[in-house]
Amino acid sequence: MPTASSHYHQLQPEDRVTIASLKQQNHSNRAIARQLHRSPATISRELQRNDCSSGYGNAHAQSQSLQRRRCGRPAIKLHPDSILWALVVHLLRLRWSPEQIALTLARLYHSGHEYRVSHETIYNCIYAMPVGELRKELIATLRHAHNKRLPRSIPQLRNANEP
C-alpha cells in the first residue's frame, strides 16, 4: 500500500499485464493493488476506464492509455509559426499591451476560439522564449519591461521602484 509521501507513477505496460493476469485469476482489486504496491483506487479506475465487452485486456488498455495521452492536451495556440503569433508580435510592436490584444481578439472572434488568446498566454509566450533579440525586443515593448516575470507572492519585489 502506498504511503502518504509516495509519488504518482503512471501504470506501465508490465503493470497492465499483471492486472489482466490477476483479474483473470479472480483476484480482488485490493489483492492486485497490494501486489503492485498501488492504491486500490488506481486499480479500480484502471479496470473501469479500460473495460471492454470481453473484459479487461492489457493490450487494449495500453493503446487506450496512449490515445488518451495524445489527445489530453490542447494544441499550443501561440506557436511561433502561426498567424496568431505573427499578429500578436505585430500588435506588440505597435505598443499594444497583451491585455489590449486579448480583448481585441475576443471582440473580433467572439464565436470561434482558435484566434482568441488570453493576456496571460501572451505574457507566458514572451517570457518563455529563448534568450535572443526577438525576446528582448518584445519585453521592451511591454509597459513594465522586466527580464523575468515578478512573482505576485512577494510584493516588495513588485513595488521596488515605487517610493
Short mmCIF file of C-alpha atoms in Angstrom, two decimals:
data_model
loop_
_atom_site.label_atom_id
_atom_site.label_comp_id
_atom_site.label_asym_id
_atom_site.label_seq_id
_atom_site.Cartn_x
_atom_site.Cartn_y
_atom_site.Cartn_z
CA MET A 1 0.00 0.00 0.00
CA PRO A 2 1.46 3.41 -0.92
CA THR A 3 2.43 5.76 1.85
CA ALA A 4 1.39 9.39 2.14
CA SER A 5 4.79 10.50 0.87
CA SER A 6 4.77 8.32 -2.26
CA HIS A 7 4.62 9.98 -5.64
CA TYR A 8 2.27 9.32 -8.51
CA HIS A 9 3.61 6.98 -11.19
CA GLN A 10 1.66 6.02 -14.28
CA LEU A 11 0.87 2.39 -14.84
CA GLN A 12 3.41 0.72 -17.08
CA PRO A 13 2.65 -1.97 -19.70
CA GLU A 14 4.05 -4.61 -17.30
CA ASP A 15 1.60 -3.43 -14.63
CA ARG A 16 -1.27 -3.80 -17.06
CA VAL A 17 -0.16 -7.36 -17.93
CA THR A 18 -0.10 -8.19 -14.22
CA ILE A 19 -3.54 -6.64 -13.69
CA ALA A 20 -5.00 -8.62 -16.61
CA SER A 21 -3.42 -11.86 -15.39
CA LEU A 22 -4.52 -11.45 -11.78
CA LYS A 23 -8.00 -10.30 -12.76
CA GLN A 24 -8.37 -13.40 -14.95
CA GLN A 25 -7.45 -15.47 -11.87
CA ASN A 26 -10.31 -13.69 -10.00
CA HIS A 27 -8.09 -11.74 -7.60
CA SER A 28 -9.74 -8.78 -5.90
CA ASN A 29 -8.78 -5.19 -6.70
CA ARG A 30 -7.20 -4.89 -3.25
CA ALA A 31 -5.08 -8.02 -3.78
CA ILE A 32 -3.89 -6.70 -7.14
CA ALA A 33 -3.13 -3.32 -5.58
CA ARG A 34 -1.07 -4.95 -2.81
CA GLN A 35 0.96 -6.95 -5.31
CA LEU A 36 1.67 -3.88 -7.48
CA HIS A 37 2.20 -1.55 -4.48
CA ARG A 38 -0.56 0.74 -5.74
CA SER A 39 -3.74 2.16 -4.32
CA PRO A 40 -6.88 0.03 -4.77
CA ALA A 41 -8.49 3.13 -6.28
CA THR A 42 -5.83 3.15 -9.02
CA ILE A 43 -6.63 -0.46 -9.91
CA SER A 44 -10.37 0.21 -9.80
CA ARG A 45 -10.05 3.26 -12.07
CA GLU A 46 -7.84 1.33 -14.49
CA LEU A 47 -10.35 -1.52 -14.71
CA GLN A 48 -13.33 0.82 -15.15
CA ARG A 49 -11.59 3.06 -17.66
CA ASN A 50 -10.36 0.24 -19.89
CA ASP A 51 -13.12 -2.33 -19.57
CA CYS A 52 -14.46 -3.72 -22.83
CA SER A 53 -17.07 -6.33 -23.72
CA SER A 54 -14.61 -9.22 -23.34
CA GLY A 55 -13.26 -7.91 -20.01
CA TYR A 56 -10.00 -6.16 -19.20
CA GLY A 57 -7.26 -6.66 -21.76
CA ASN A 58 -3.78 -5.27 -21.23
CA ALA A 59 -3.13 -4.54 -24.95
CA HIS A 60 -6.43 -2.67 -25.28
CA ALA A 61 -5.75 -0.81 -22.01
CA GLN A 62 -2.26 0.24 -23.13
CA SER A 63 -3.50 1.50 -26.52
CA GLN A 64 -6.33 3.41 -24.81
CA SER A 65 -3.84 4.94 -22.39
CA LEU A 66 -1.57 6.09 -25.22
CA GLN A 67 -4.56 7.52 -27.09
CA ARG A 68 -5.69 9.50 -24.01
CA ARG A 69 -2.18 10.89 -23.56
CA ARG A 70 -2.01 12.04 -27.18
CA CYS A 71 -5.40 13.73 -27.02
CA GLY A 72 -5.06 15.01 -23.46
CA ARG A 73 -3.61 18.43 -24.05
CA PRO A 74 -4.87 21.04 -26.45
CA ALA A 75 -2.57 22.28 -29.17
CA ILE A 76 -0.41 25.33 -28.45
CA LYS A 77 -2.23 28.45 -29.60
CA LEU A 78 0.74 30.77 -29.94
CA HIS A 79 3.04 28.56 -31.96
CA PRO A 80 5.97 30.56 -33.42
CA ASP A 81 4.90 29.70 -36.98
CA SER A 82 1.21 30.55 -36.53
CA ILE A 83 -0.68 33.51 -37.97
CA LEU A 84 -1.94 34.34 -34.48
CA TRP A 85 1.63 34.69 -33.15
CA ALA A 86 2.56 36.93 -36.08
CA LEU A 87 -0.47 39.11 -35.32
CA VAL A 88 0.39 39.29 -31.61
CA VAL A 89 4.02 40.24 -32.38
CA HIS A 90 2.85 42.90 -34.84
CA LEU A 91 0.48 44.43 -32.28
CA LEU A 92 3.14 44.31 -29.56
CA ARG A 93 5.49 46.22 -31.87
CA LEU A 94 2.73 48.82 -32.24
CA ARG A 95 2.95 49.19 -28.42
CA TRP A 96 -0.30 47.39 -27.68
CA SER A 97 -0.42 45.73 -24.28
CA PRO A 98 -1.16 42.00 -24.02
CA GLU A 99 -4.44 42.92 -22.30
CA GLN A 100 -5.47 45.12 -25.25
CA ILE A 101 -4.54 42.38 -27.72
CA ALA A 102 -6.52 39.75 -25.81
CA LEU A 103 -9.62 41.95 -25.52
CA THR A 104 -9.49 42.96 -29.19
CA LEU A 105 -9.16 39.36 -30.34
CA ALA A 106 -12.04 38.36 -28.06
CA ARG A 107 -14.25 41.07 -29.60
CA LEU A 108 -13.27 40.24 -33.18
CA TYR A 109 -13.56 36.47 -32.84
CA HIS A 110 -16.29 36.09 -30.24
CA SER A 111 -17.73 32.90 -31.77
CA GLY A 112 -14.57 30.92 -32.54
CA HIS A 113 -11.82 30.31 -30.04
CA GLU A 114 -8.96 29.44 -32.41
CA TYR A 115 -7.98 33.13 -32.73
CA ARG A 116 -8.64 34.04 -29.12
CA VAL A 117 -5.85 34.09 -26.60
CA SER A 118 -5.59 35.38 -23.05
CA HIS A 119 -3.17 38.07 -21.96
CA GLU A 120 -1.53 35.54 -19.62
CA THR A 121 -0.79 33.28 -22.59
CA ILE A 122 0.85 36.20 -24.39
CA TYR A 123 2.99 37.05 -21.36
CA ASN A 124 3.93 33.40 -20.86
CA CYS A 125 4.96 33.04 -24.50
CA ILE A 126 7.12 36.15 -24.37
CA TYR A 127 8.88 35.18 -21.16
CA ALA A 128 9.26 31.53 -22.21
CA MET A 129 11.10 32.46 -25.39
CA PRO A 130 14.78 31.57 -25.59
CA VAL A 131 17.23 34.38 -24.94
CA GLY A 132 17.65 36.39 -28.11
CA GLU A 133 16.91 39.62 -29.94
CA LEU A 134 13.20 38.95 -30.51
CA ARG A 135 12.67 38.22 -26.81
CA LYS A 136 14.49 41.42 -25.80
CA GLU A 137 12.52 43.42 -28.34
CA LEU A 138 9.16 42.05 -27.18
CA ILE A 139 9.95 42.54 -23.49
CA ALA A 140 10.96 46.13 -24.29
CA THR A 141 7.53 46.72 -25.88
CA LEU A 142 5.79 45.80 -22.63
CA ARG A 143 4.82 48.69 -20.38
CA HIS A 144 6.56 47.10 -17.40
CA ALA A 145 9.57 45.56 -19.08
CA HIS A 146 11.33 43.11 -16.76
CA ASN A 147 13.71 40.37 -17.85
CA LYS A 148 11.73 37.92 -15.71
CA ARG A 149 8.14 37.95 -14.59
CA LEU A 150 7.88 39.02 -11.00
CA PRO A 151 6.04 36.72 -8.60
CA ARG A 152 2.80 38.12 -7.20
CA SER A 153 3.50 36.44 -3.87
CA ILE A 154 6.40 38.78 -2.98
CA PRO A 155 5.02 42.34 -3.01
CA GLN A 156 8.31 44.02 -2.02
CA LEU A 157 9.86 42.83 -5.32
CA ARG A 158 6.93 44.18 -7.32
CA ASN A 159 6.94 47.58 -5.58
CA ALA A 160 10.71 48.10 -5.51
CA ASN A 161 10.51 51.02 -7.96
CA GLU A 162 7.71 52.82 -6.12
CA PRO A 163 8.57 55.45 -3.45
#
